[in-house]
Amino acid sequence: MIRFALGIAMALGIVGGAEAASKDAKAPVEKGAASPLAPVKLALNWKPEAEFGGFYEAERAGHYAKAGFKVEILPGGVGTPVVQMIAAGQTDFGIVSASEIVLARSRGADVVGVFSVYQDSPHAILVHESRGFKSLADVFRSEGTLAIEMGSPMALHMEKKYAPVKVKRVPYAGGISHFLRDATHSQQGFVTSESLLAAQQGAKVKSFLVKDSGYNPYLVLVAVKGELWRKEPEKVKAFLRATREGWKAFNAAPAPANAIMRKLNPTIDEKTFAESAVVQRPFVENEFTKAKGLGAMTRERWAELIAQLKDLGSLKVSDQVKPEECFTNEAL
Amino acid sequence: MSWAKRLDPLWPLASIASFAEVGSRAGWWEAYLFPAPSMVVACLWEDRAEFGGAFAETLFAASLGWGIALAAGTLLALTLSLSDRVERAFRPYAVFFQTVPVVAIAPLLVIWFGFGRPTVVAAAAIVSVFPVLAAGFAGLRSASAALTDYFRLRRAGRLATLFKLRIPSAVPQLLTGARIAAGLAVIGAVVGEFVGGGGLGGVVDAATAQQRVDKVFAAVLLSTLLGFGLVSIVDAARERLLSRWLRS
C-alpha cells in the first residue's frame, strides 16, 4: 500500500515536488567556503547499506565538497520509484537497476546510466540449508514459499528458465524476518547483505547467485536524466569523479563510512557492515574495472539485457531501445 | 429516479476522462507518469484474462472479509449493548480501533495467518469491522425516548426491548455501517494482497515493478468498481428493508 500510494503520489508529482520546493528553499550554505556548494540530490533505492558505501564515503571524506557539491543522500525502500523521480526531475542523481532504465526508456522516459557500482549482480536466492537444494532449479521446482519481487525481470527470467515452477511465489517486503521463522521459506536478497544478516542471526543459510541463471544486469547504477547529461556534462563528470574517489576509499577502508551508515540504518550490526564491504568487493572491482575504471560498463551487457527483456515479454519486440542510449562511459 | 437522472454521474466522469485523454495525447504530461484513459482501457482488454482472475480473487476475499465484519460487528454490538456498563466501557475502543492503519499491521498479518488468502480476508475484515460495531452501538441507542418509555411502562423485559425496539431502530445505522465497511473491505483486501499476494493488489505490485502505470491504473479502476458494487448491494438492501419498515 505504501509503495502503491507513493507510486501514485509520485506519478502525480505531488510528494517529490512539494518536498523539493521546501528543501531547495532551505538549501544549506557552507560556512567559510570560498564559494557556496551546489546542493545536489542522490536518491537511493534502499536503506543505507554496503552497496552505497562509496557515496557516503565521498560525502564524509569531502570528495563531493572538493568537487563543489553538497550532496543530500536520500535513503529509499521497497518500491521507491527512483527511476520516475529522475525522469520527473525530482532528484539529480538516483540509484536504479539496468532493467529499470531499459523499461523506463521504452516508455519514453529519458534516463541514462552513468556509473555502475556493481559489475556483477549480487542478487541471490536465500534458502535454508536443511532443504538440501543443489541449485536454483531445485528451489523453483520444490514446494514451499519464495518471496520475490513479483513481475520483476529477475523473477520472470527464473520462472521461465526453471519451469514448471512448483514453489509458491509471494510478495517480497524486504528484511529476513519470515526467512528466519519458516524453514520452508526462501527469499531474494543480496549475498552482500541479507545472506550475511541471516547467518548472523543464526540461520543455516545457503545462497544461490541469480547471475548463474544467466541474468546478470548492472545493479546499483547511478542514473541521471538525459537532459542533465547533455546540458551539464561537467556537473555529472565532477560528481562521478568524486563518487569514484569515494568508492576507492571505501573499498580500501570501509569503517568510517560504515559508522555513518550504521547510525542511519541501525537494523544492521557493525560486524555485518564490516563483512558486507569485504564480500561485495569482487562485485565492484574486477579485471574489467582495473582496465576501464570503477563504474564502467559495456555495450554488450546492455544489448544482452535488452534481448532478455524482449524474450521475457517485459519489453515489446517492437520497442526501439538501443543499448548505446541506455548508458554512457563518457561521464567517467 | 428517472433514467436521465441516473445517468447524471456520468458527466463528471466523461469530462475528466476526456481532459486526461487530450492532455496525455497533447503531451501536457508524460504518459509514463499519468496514462491516457484509452491506454488503461486497452490494457484492461489486452490482459483481460489476468484481470478477470485477479478481480474474482479480490471480490471473493473482500466479500468474505466484509461478511465476517458484518456478522462479528453486529454480534459484538448486540452483546456489549446488553449491559449499559459494558457498553460504556467498550464503546470508546470501537471508535479508537477505527483508526488502526491496516497498512502498518499488514506485515504482521502475514506472520499470523501466512501468505495467501487468509491474510487478505483478515485485512479486509479488520478494517471493516469497526465501522459496523460503532454504527451498531449508535443504532441500538437510537430508539426514540417516547417508545423506550412506552416499553418500560408495559414492563417489557430486556430481551423483548432489544428484539422489538432496539434492533429494529438500529437497522438504518447498521446499514450505514455496512456501507462504509463495504468500501473499506475492498481497501483492506488490496492492502492484504500487497503483503499476502494475489488478486488486484498483486497485479498492482507486479505492474509497479514493470513500470506499467497503465496497468496500475487499470487495477485501481477495477478495485474501485468492486467497492462500488458492494456499496450498491447495501443501497439496494436499504431501499428494500427500509421501505418495508416504514410501511409497517
Coordinates of C-alpha atoms in Angstrom, one line a residue:
Chain A
M1 CA 0.0 0.0 0.0
I2 CA 2.8 2.4 0.9
R3 CA 4.5 1.5 -2.3
F4 CA 1.3 2.0 -4.2
A5 CA 0.4 5.3 -2.6
L6 CA 3.9 6.6 -3.1
G7 CA 3.7 5.4 -6.8
I8 CA 0.5 7.3 -7.4
A9 CA 1.8 10.4 -5.5
M10 CA 5.0 10.3 -7.4
A11 CA 3.1 9.8 -10.7
L12 CA 1.2 13.0 -9.9
G13 CA 4.4 14.7 -8.9
I14 CA 2.9 15.8 -5.5
V15 CA 5.3 14.3 -2.9
G16 CA 8.6 14.9 -4.6
G17 CA 7.6 18.3 -6.0
A18 CA 6.5 19.7 -2.7
E19 CA 9.5 18.2 -0.9
A20 CA 11.9 19.5 -3.4
A21 CA 10.5 23.0 -3.2
S22 CA 10.7 23.2 0.6
K23 CA 14.2 21.7 0.7
D24 CA 15.5 24.0 -2.0
A25 CA 14.3 27.0 -0.1
K26 CA 16.4 25.9 2.9
A27 CA 19.5 24.7 1.0
P28 CA 22.4 24.9 3.4
V29 CA 25.3 27.2 2.6
E30 CA 28.6 26.0 3.8
K31 CA 30.2 28.4 6.2
G32 CA 33.7 29.6 5.3
A33 CA 33.7 28.0 1.9
A34 CA 35.1 30.2 -0.9
S35 CA 32.0 29.6 -3.0
P36 CA 28.8 28.1 -1.6
L37 CA 28.5 24.4 -2.5
A38 CA 25.9 23.4 -5.1
P39 CA 23.1 21.3 -3.5
V40 CA 22.7 18.0 -5.3
K41 CA 20.4 15.1 -4.5
L42 CA 21.2 11.5 -4.8
A43 CA 18.2 9.2 -4.3
L44 CA 18.9 5.7 -3.1
N45 CA 16.6 2.7 -3.8
W46 CA 17.3 1.1 -0.5
K47 CA 18.3 1.8 3.1
P48 CA 22.0 2.7 3.8
E49 CA 24.0 -0.5 3.3
A50 CA 27.3 -1.6 1.9
E51 CA 26.2 -1.1 -1.7
F52 CA 26.1 2.6 -1.1
G53 CA 29.3 2.8 1.0
G54 CA 31.3 4.7 -1.6
F55 CA 28.7 7.5 -1.8
Y56 CA 28.7 8.0 2.0
E57 CA 32.5 7.9 2.0
A58 CA 32.7 10.5 -0.8
E59 CA 30.5 12.8 1.3
R60 CA 32.2 12.1 4.6
A61 CA 35.8 12.5 3.3
G62 CA 34.9 15.7 1.5
H63 CA 35.3 14.4 -2.1
Y64 CA 31.9 15.9 -3.0
A65 CA 32.7 19.2 -1.3
K66 CA 36.0 19.4 -3.2
A67 CA 34.1 18.9 -6.4
G68 CA 31.8 21.8 -5.3
F69 CA 28.8 19.8 -4.2
K70 CA 26.7 19.5 -1.0
V71 CA 25.2 16.1 -1.6
E72 CA 22.0 15.1 0.1
I73 CA 21.7 11.3 0.1
L74 CA 18.1 10.2 0.3
P75 CA 17.6 6.7 1.5
G76 CA 14.8 4.6 -0.1
G77 CA 12.9 1.4 0.5
V78 CA 10.8 -1.3 -1.2
G79 CA 9.3 0.3 -4.3
T80 CA 10.8 3.8 -4.1
P81 CA 10.2 5.0 -7.6
V82 CA 13.7 6.3 -8.2
V83 CA 13.6 6.0 -12.0
Q84 CA 10.4 8.1 -12.1
M85 CA 11.9 10.6 -9.7
I86 CA 14.9 11.0 -12.0
A87 CA 12.7 11.3 -15.1
A88 CA 10.5 13.9 -13.4
G89 CA 13.5 15.9 -12.3
Q90 CA 12.9 15.4 -8.6
T91 CA 16.4 14.2 -8.0
D92 CA 19.6 14.9 -9.9
F93 CA 21.1 11.5 -9.4
G94 CA 19.5 8.2 -8.5
I95 CA 20.3 4.6 -7.9
V96 CA 18.5 2.2 -10.2
S97 CA 19.0 -1.2 -11.9
A98 CA 19.8 -1.5 -15.6
S99 CA 16.5 -3.2 -16.3
E100 CA 14.6 -0.2 -14.9
I101 CA 16.5 2.1 -17.3
V102 CA 15.6 -0.1 -20.3
L103 CA 11.9 -0.3 -19.3
A104 CA 11.7 3.5 -18.5
R105 CA 13.3 4.3 -21.9
S106 CA 10.8 2.1 -23.7
R107 CA 8.0 4.1 -22.1
G108 CA 9.5 7.4 -23.2
A109 CA 11.4 8.4 -20.1
D110 CA 14.9 9.8 -20.8
V111 CA 17.1 8.2 -18.2
V112 CA 20.8 7.3 -18.7
G113 CA 23.1 5.1 -16.6
V114 CA 26.4 6.7 -15.9
F115 CA 28.2 4.7 -13.2
S116 CA 27.6 1.0 -12.2
V117 CA 28.7 0.3 -8.7
Y118 CA 28.3 -3.5 -9.2
Q119 CA 29.9 -5.2 -12.2
D120 CA 28.2 -8.4 -11.3
S121 CA 24.8 -8.8 -9.8
P122 CA 24.9 -9.8 -6.1
H123 CA 21.3 -10.8 -6.2
A124 CA 20.8 -14.3 -4.7
I125 CA 18.0 -16.6 -3.6
L126 CA 18.5 -17.5 0.0
V127 CA 17.3 -20.9 1.1
H128 CA 17.6 -22.9 4.3
E129 CA 20.5 -25.4 4.1
S130 CA 18.2 -28.0 5.6
R131 CA 16.2 -28.2 2.3
G132 CA 19.2 -29.8 0.7
F133 CA 18.8 -27.8 -2.6
K134 CA 21.7 -28.1 -5.0
S135 CA 20.7 -25.4 -7.5
L136 CA 18.3 -22.7 -8.3
A137 CA 16.3 -25.2 -10.3
D138 CA 15.7 -27.2 -7.1
V139 CA 14.4 -24.0 -5.4
F140 CA 11.9 -23.3 -8.1
R141 CA 10.8 -26.9 -8.6
S142 CA 10.1 -27.7 -5.0
E143 CA 7.3 -27.0 -2.6
G144 CA 7.5 -24.1 -0.2
T145 CA 7.3 -20.3 -0.5
L146 CA 9.6 -17.9 -2.2
A147 CA 9.5 -14.2 -1.5
I148 CA 10.5 -12.4 -4.7
E149 CA 9.7 -9.0 -6.3
M150 CA 6.8 -10.2 -8.4
G151 CA 6.8 -9.2 -12.1
S152 CA 10.4 -8.1 -11.9
P153 CA 12.6 -9.2 -14.9
M154 CA 14.7 -11.2 -12.4
A155 CA 11.6 -13.2 -11.2
L156 CA 10.3 -13.6 -14.8
H157 CA 13.6 -14.9 -16.0
M158 CA 13.9 -17.6 -13.4
E159 CA 10.3 -18.6 -13.6
K160 CA 10.7 -19.1 -17.3
K161 CA 14.1 -20.8 -17.1
Y162 CA 13.1 -23.2 -14.3
A163 CA 9.5 -24.0 -15.4
P164 CA 7.5 -25.9 -14.4
V165 CA 7.6 -23.9 -11.2
K166 CA 6.3 -25.5 -8.1
V167 CA 7.3 -23.1 -5.4
K168 CA 4.6 -20.6 -4.3
R169 CA 5.8 -17.0 -5.1
V170 CA 4.8 -14.5 -2.5
P171 CA 5.5 -10.7 -2.3
Y172 CA 8.9 -9.6 -1.1
A173 CA 8.6 -6.9 1.5
G174 CA 12.3 -6.6 2.4
G175 CA 14.0 -7.9 5.5
I176 CA 14.6 -11.5 6.6
S177 CA 12.1 -12.0 9.4
H178 CA 10.0 -14.5 7.5
F179 CA 13.0 -16.4 6.4
L180 CA 14.2 -16.8 10.0
R181 CA 10.8 -18.1 11.1
D182 CA 9.9 -20.6 8.4
A183 CA 12.2 -23.4 7.3
T184 CA 10.3 -23.9 4.0
H185 CA 10.6 -20.2 3.1
S186 CA 13.1 -18.9 0.6
Q187 CA 13.7 -15.3 -0.5
Q188 CA 15.6 -12.9 -2.7
G189 CA 18.4 -10.9 -1.3
F190 CA 21.9 -9.7 -1.8
V191 CA 24.8 -12.1 -0.9
T192 CA 26.4 -8.9 0.4
S193 CA 23.6 -8.2 2.8
E194 CA 20.7 -10.5 3.5
S195 CA 22.7 -13.6 3.3
L196 CA 25.1 -12.3 5.9
L197 CA 22.4 -11.0 8.1
A198 CA 20.5 -14.3 8.1
A199 CA 23.7 -16.2 9.0
Q200 CA 24.5 -13.6 11.7
Q201 CA 21.1 -14.3 13.2
G202 CA 21.7 -18.0 13.4
A203 CA 20.1 -19.3 10.3
K204 CA 21.9 -22.0 8.3
V205 CA 21.6 -20.3 5.0
K206 CA 22.6 -21.2 1.5
S207 CA 22.6 -18.6 -1.2
F208 CA 22.4 -19.2 -5.0
L209 CA 23.5 -16.3 -7.1
V210 CA 20.9 -15.2 -9.7
K211 CA 23.7 -14.4 -12.2
D212 CA 24.4 -18.1 -12.5
S213 CA 21.0 -18.4 -14.1
G214 CA 22.2 -16.2 -16.9
Y215 CA 20.5 -13.0 -15.7
N216 CA 23.2 -10.5 -14.7
P217 CA 22.2 -6.9 -15.3
Y218 CA 24.2 -3.9 -14.0
L219 CA 23.0 -3.1 -10.5
V220 CA 23.3 -0.1 -8.1
L221 CA 23.6 2.0 -11.1
V222 CA 23.9 5.8 -10.9
A223 CA 21.5 7.3 -13.4
V224 CA 20.6 10.9 -14.5
K225 CA 18.0 12.5 -16.7
G226 CA 19.4 12.6 -20.3
E227 CA 18.8 16.3 -20.3
L228 CA 21.1 16.9 -17.4
W229 CA 23.9 14.8 -19.0
R230 CA 23.5 16.7 -22.3
K231 CA 23.2 20.2 -20.8
E232 CA 25.6 20.0 -17.9
P233 CA 28.1 17.2 -18.7
E234 CA 30.7 18.8 -16.5
K235 CA 28.5 18.7 -13.5
V236 CA 27.8 15.0 -14.0
K237 CA 31.5 14.3 -14.6
A238 CA 32.6 16.2 -11.5
F239 CA 30.1 14.3 -9.4
L240 CA 31.2 10.9 -10.8
R241 CA 34.9 11.7 -10.3
A242 CA 34.2 12.4 -6.6
T243 CA 32.0 9.3 -6.4
R244 CA 34.8 7.2 -7.8
E245 CA 37.2 8.5 -5.2
G246 CA 34.6 7.7 -2.6
W247 CA 34.4 4.1 -3.8
K248 CA 38.2 3.7 -4.0
A249 CA 38.5 4.9 -0.4
F250 CA 35.5 2.8 0.8
N251 CA 37.0 -0.4 -0.8
A252 CA 40.3 0.3 0.9
A253 CA 38.9 1.3 4.3
P254 CA 35.1 0.9 4.8
A255 CA 35.0 1.5 8.6
P256 CA 34.4 5.3 8.7
A257 CA 31.5 5.3 6.1
N258 CA 30.1 2.1 7.8
A259 CA 29.9 4.0 11.1
I260 CA 27.8 6.7 9.4
M261 CA 25.5 4.2 7.6
R262 CA 25.1 2.2 10.8
K263 CA 23.7 5.3 12.5
L264 CA 21.2 5.8 9.7
N265 CA 20.3 2.1 9.5
P266 CA 20.7 0.5 13.0
T267 CA 19.0 -2.7 11.9
I268 CA 22.3 -3.9 10.7
D269 CA 25.0 -4.6 13.2
E270 CA 28.6 -3.4 13.0
K271 CA 30.0 -6.9 12.2
T272 CA 27.7 -7.4 9.2
F273 CA 28.5 -3.9 7.9
A274 CA 32.2 -4.8 8.0
E275 CA 31.6 -8.2 6.4
S276 CA 29.4 -6.8 3.7
A277 CA 32.2 -4.4 2.5
V278 CA 34.6 -7.4 2.1
V279 CA 32.1 -9.7 0.4
Q280 CA 31.0 -7.1 -2.1
R281 CA 34.5 -6.1 -3.2
P282 CA 34.8 -8.6 -6.0
F283 CA 31.4 -7.5 -7.3
V284 CA 32.6 -3.9 -7.5
E285 CA 36.2 -4.4 -8.6
N286 CA 37.4 -6.9 -11.2
E287 CA 39.8 -7.2 -14.1
F288 CA 37.5 -5.1 -16.2
T289 CA 37.4 -2.2 -13.8
K290 CA 41.2 -2.4 -13.4
A291 CA 41.4 -1.7 -17.1
K292 CA 38.5 0.7 -17.6
G293 CA 38.0 2.1 -14.1
L294 CA 35.3 1.7 -11.4
G295 CA 31.8 2.1 -12.7
A296 CA 32.5 1.5 -16.4
M297 CA 30.0 -0.6 -18.5
T298 CA 30.0 -2.4 -21.8
R299 CA 27.5 -2.1 -24.7
E300 CA 27.4 -6.0 -25.0
R301 CA 26.0 -6.3 -21.5
W302 CA 23.3 -3.8 -22.2
A303 CA 22.4 -5.4 -25.5
E304 CA 22.2 -8.8 -23.8
L305 CA 19.8 -7.3 -21.2
I306 CA 17.6 -5.8 -23.8
A307 CA 17.4 -9.1 -25.7
Q308 CA 16.5 -10.9 -22.4
L309 CA 13.8 -8.3 -21.6
K310 CA 12.2 -8.8 -25.0
D311 CA 12.4 -12.6 -24.6
L312 CA 10.6 -12.3 -21.2
G313 CA 7.9 -10.0 -22.7
S314 CA 8.8 -7.2 -20.3
L315 CA 9.7 -5.3 -23.4
K316 CA 7.7 -5.5 -26.6
V317 CA 9.6 -6.8 -29.6
S318 CA 8.7 -3.6 -31.4
D319 CA 10.2 -1.4 -28.6
Q320 CA 13.1 0.5 -30.0
V321 CA 15.6 0.7 -27.1
K322 CA 19.2 0.9 -28.2
P323 CA 21.9 -0.2 -25.8
E324 CA 24.1 2.8 -26.5
E325 CA 21.2 5.2 -25.5
C326 CA 20.9 3.5 -22.1
F327 CA 24.3 4.3 -20.7
T328 CA 27.5 6.2 -21.3
N329 CA 31.1 5.8 -20.1
E330 CA 31.9 9.2 -21.3
A331 CA 30.9 10.8 -18.0
L332 CA 33.7 8.8 -16.2
Chain B
M1 CA -35.3 8.2 -10.3
S2 CA -35.7 8.6 -14.0
W3 CA -33.0 7.1 -16.2
A4 CA -31.9 10.5 -17.3
K5 CA -31.2 11.5 -13.7
R6 CA -29.4 8.2 -13.1
L7 CA -27.0 9.0 -15.9
D8 CA -26.1 12.4 -14.4
P9 CA -23.0 11.0 -12.5
L10 CA -21.5 10.1 -15.9
W11 CA -21.0 13.7 -16.9
P12 CA -18.1 14.4 -14.5
L13 CA -16.5 11.1 -15.4
A14 CA -16.8 11.8 -19.1
S15 CA -15.3 15.3 -18.7
I16 CA -12.4 14.2 -16.5
A17 CA -11.6 11.3 -18.8
S18 CA -11.7 13.5 -21.9
F19 CA -9.4 16.0 -20.2
A20 CA -7.0 13.2 -19.3
E21 CA -7.1 11.8 -22.8
V22 CA -6.5 15.1 -24.5
G23 CA -3.8 16.2 -22.0
S24 CA -2.0 12.9 -22.4
R25 CA -2.1 12.9 -26.2
A26 CA -1.1 16.5 -26.4
G27 CA 1.9 15.8 -24.3
W28 CA 0.9 18.2 -21.4
W29 CA 2.4 15.5 -19.1
E30 CA 4.3 12.2 -19.8
A31 CA 2.2 9.1 -20.3
Y32 CA 4.5 7.1 -18.1
L33 CA 3.6 9.4 -15.2
F34 CA -0.2 9.5 -15.8
P35 CA -1.6 7.4 -18.6
A36 CA -4.3 8.3 -21.1
P37 CA -7.7 6.6 -20.3
S38 CA -7.6 4.9 -23.6
M39 CA -4.3 3.2 -22.6
V40 CA -5.9 2.0 -19.4
V41 CA -8.9 0.6 -21.4
A42 CA -6.5 -1.0 -23.9
C43 CA -4.5 -2.6 -21.1
L44 CA -7.7 -3.9 -19.5
W45 CA -8.7 -5.6 -22.7
E46 CA -5.2 -6.9 -23.5
D47 CA -4.7 -8.6 -20.1
R48 CA -8.4 -9.4 -19.6
A49 CA -7.7 -13.0 -18.5
E50 CA -5.3 -11.9 -15.8
F51 CA -7.6 -9.1 -14.7
G52 CA -10.6 -11.4 -14.6
G53 CA -8.9 -13.9 -12.3
A54 CA -7.5 -11.1 -10.1
F55 CA -10.9 -9.4 -9.9
A56 CA -12.6 -12.6 -8.9
E57 CA -9.9 -13.3 -6.2
T58 CA -10.2 -9.8 -4.7
L59 CA -14.0 -10.0 -4.9
F60 CA -14.1 -13.2 -3.0
A61 CA -11.7 -12.1 -0.3
A62 CA -13.3 -8.7 0.1
S63 CA -16.8 -10.1 0.3
L64 CA -15.8 -12.8 2.8
G65 CA -13.9 -10.2 4.9
W66 CA -16.9 -7.9 4.7
G67 CA -19.3 -10.7 5.6
I68 CA -17.2 -11.6 8.7
A69 CA -17.1 -8.0 9.7
L70 CA -20.9 -7.6 9.4
A71 CA -21.6 -10.7 11.4
A72 CA -18.9 -10.0 14.0
G73 CA -19.6 -6.3 14.3
T74 CA -23.3 -6.7 14.7
L75 CA -22.9 -9.6 17.2
L76 CA -20.4 -7.7 19.3
A77 CA -22.5 -4.6 19.3
L78 CA -25.5 -6.6 20.4
T79 CA -23.6 -8.5 23.1
L80 CA -21.9 -5.4 24.5
S81 CA -25.1 -3.4 24.5
L82 CA -26.9 -5.9 26.8
S83 CA -25.3 -4.1 29.7
D84 CA -25.1 -0.3 29.9
R85 CA -21.9 -0.6 31.9
V86 CA -20.2 -2.9 29.4
E87 CA -21.2 -0.7 26.6
R88 CA -19.9 2.4 28.2
A89 CA -16.6 0.5 28.8
F90 CA -16.1 -0.7 25.3
R91 CA -17.7 2.0 23.1
P92 CA -14.6 4.3 23.0
Y93 CA -12.5 1.4 21.8
A94 CA -14.8 0.7 18.9
V95 CA -14.1 4.3 17.7
F96 CA -10.5 4.1 18.7
F97 CA -9.8 1.0 16.6
Q98 CA -11.3 2.5 13.6
T99 CA -8.1 4.5 13.2
V100 CA -5.8 1.4 13.1
P101 CA -3.8 1.8 9.9
V102 CA -4.1 -1.5 8.2
V103 CA -1.0 -0.7 6.1
A104 CA 1.1 -0.8 9.3
I105 CA -0.2 -4.1 10.6
A106 CA -0.4 -5.8 7.3
P107 CA 3.1 -7.4 7.5
L108 CA 2.1 -8.8 10.9
L109 CA -1.0 -10.4 9.4
V110 CA 1.3 -12.4 7.1
I111 CA 3.2 -13.6 10.2
W112 CA -0.1 -14.6 12.0
F113 CA -2.1 -16.0 9.0
G114 CA 0.6 -16.9 6.5
F115 CA 0.8 -15.9 2.8
G116 CA -2.2 -16.0 0.6
R117 CA -6.0 -15.7 1.2
P118 CA -6.3 -15.9 5.0
T119 CA -4.2 -12.8 5.4
V120 CA -6.2 -11.0 2.7
V121 CA -9.5 -11.9 4.3
A122 CA -8.2 -10.9 7.7
A123 CA -7.1 -7.5 6.5
A124 CA -10.5 -6.9 4.8
A125 CA -12.3 -8.0 8.0
I126 CA -10.2 -6.0 10.4
V127 CA -10.6 -2.6 8.7
S128 CA -14.3 -3.1 8.1
V129 CA -15.4 -4.5 11.5
F130 CA -15.1 -1.3 13.5
P131 CA -17.5 0.9 11.5
V132 CA -20.1 -1.9 11.8
L133 CA -19.5 -2.0 15.6
A134 CA -19.6 1.7 16.0
A135 CA -22.7 2.1 13.9
G136 CA -24.3 -0.9 15.8
F137 CA -23.7 0.9 19.1
A138 CA -25.1 4.1 17.9
G139 CA -28.1 2.4 16.3
L140 CA -29.0 0.3 19.3
R141 CA -29.2 3.6 21.3
S142 CA -31.2 5.4 18.7
A143 CA -34.7 4.3 19.7
S144 CA -36.9 7.2 20.4
A145 CA -37.4 8.2 24.1
A146 CA -41.1 8.0 23.8
L147 CA -41.0 4.4 22.6
T148 CA -38.5 3.4 25.2
D149 CA -40.8 4.9 27.9
Y150 CA -43.7 3.0 26.4
F151 CA -41.8 -0.3 26.6
R152 CA -40.9 0.5 30.2
L153 CA -44.5 1.3 31.1
R154 CA -45.6 -2.0 29.6
R155 CA -42.9 -3.7 31.7
A156 CA -41.2 -5.2 28.7
G157 CA -38.2 -7.4 29.5
R158 CA -34.6 -6.6 28.4
L159 CA -34.7 -9.1 25.6
A160 CA -38.1 -8.1 24.4
T161 CA -37.0 -4.5 24.3
L162 CA -33.8 -5.5 22.4
F163 CA -35.6 -7.5 19.7
K164 CA -38.7 -5.5 19.3
L165 CA -37.4 -2.0 19.8
R166 CA -33.7 -1.5 19.8
I167 CA -32.7 -3.8 16.9
P168 CA -35.4 -2.5 14.6
S169 CA -34.4 1.0 15.4
A170 CA -30.7 0.1 14.7
V171 CA -31.3 -1.1 11.2
P172 CA -30.8 2.3 9.4
Q173 CA -27.5 2.9 11.3
L174 CA -26.3 -0.7 10.8
L175 CA -26.9 -0.3 7.0
T176 CA -24.8 2.9 7.1
G177 CA -22.1 1.0 8.9
A178 CA -22.3 -1.8 6.3
R179 CA -22.0 0.7 3.5
I180 CA -18.8 2.3 5.0
A181 CA -17.5 -1.2 5.7
A182 CA -18.0 -2.3 2.1
G183 CA -15.6 0.3 0.7
L184 CA -13.1 -0.4 3.5
A185 CA -13.2 -4.1 2.9
V186 CA -12.0 -3.7 -0.7
I187 CA -9.2 -1.4 0.5
G188 CA -8.3 -3.9 3.2
A189 CA -8.2 -6.7 0.7
V190 CA -6.0 -4.9 -1.7
V191 CA -3.6 -3.9 1.1
G192 CA -3.6 -7.5 2.3
E193 CA -2.8 -8.6 -1.2
F194 CA 0.3 -6.3 -1.2
V195 CA 1.8 -8.4 1.5
G196 CA -0.1 -11.7 1.1
G197 CA 0.0 -11.9 -2.7
G198 CA -2.7 -12.5 -5.4
G199 CA -5.7 -10.5 -6.6
L200 CA -5.7 -6.9 -7.8
G201 CA -3.2 -5.9 -5.1
G202 CA -0.8 -8.5 -6.6
V203 CA -1.4 -7.1 -10.1
V204 CA -0.6 -3.5 -8.9
D205 CA 2.6 -4.8 -7.2
A206 CA 3.8 -6.6 -10.3
A207 CA 2.8 -3.7 -12.6
T208 CA 4.8 -1.3 -10.5
A209 CA 7.9 -3.5 -10.8
Q210 CA 7.4 -3.4 -14.6
Q211 CA 6.8 0.4 -14.6
R212 CA 3.3 -0.3 -16.1
V213 CA 1.4 2.8 -15.0
D214 CA -1.4 1.9 -17.3
K215 CA -1.8 -1.5 -15.6
V216 CA -1.7 0.1 -12.1
F217 CA -4.5 2.4 -13.1
A218 CA -6.5 -0.4 -14.7
A219 CA -6.2 -2.5 -11.5
V220 CA -7.1 0.6 -9.4
L221 CA -10.1 1.1 -11.6
L222 CA -11.3 -2.4 -11.1
S223 CA -10.9 -2.3 -7.4
T224 CA -13.0 0.9 -7.2
L225 CA -15.6 -0.7 -9.3
L226 CA -15.6 -3.7 -6.9
G227 CA -16.1 -1.3 -4.0
F228 CA -18.9 0.4 -5.9
G229 CA -20.6 -2.9 -6.5
L230 CA -20.5 -3.9 -2.8
V231 CA -21.8 -0.4 -1.8
S232 CA -24.6 -0.8 -4.3
I233 CA -25.7 -4.0 -2.7
V234 CA -26.2 -2.2 0.6
D235 CA -28.1 0.6 -1.1
A236 CA -30.4 -1.9 -2.7
A237 CA -30.9 -3.6 0.7
R238 CA -31.6 -0.3 2.3
E239 CA -34.2 0.6 -0.2
R240 CA -36.0 -2.8 0.3
L241 CA -35.7 -3.1 4.0
L242 CA -36.4 0.5 5.0
S243 CA -39.4 1.0 2.6
R244 CA -41.0 -2.1 4.1
W245 CA -40.2 -0.9 7.6
L246 CA -41.8 2.4 7.0
R247 CA -44.9 0.8 5.6
S248 CA -45.4 -1.3 8.6

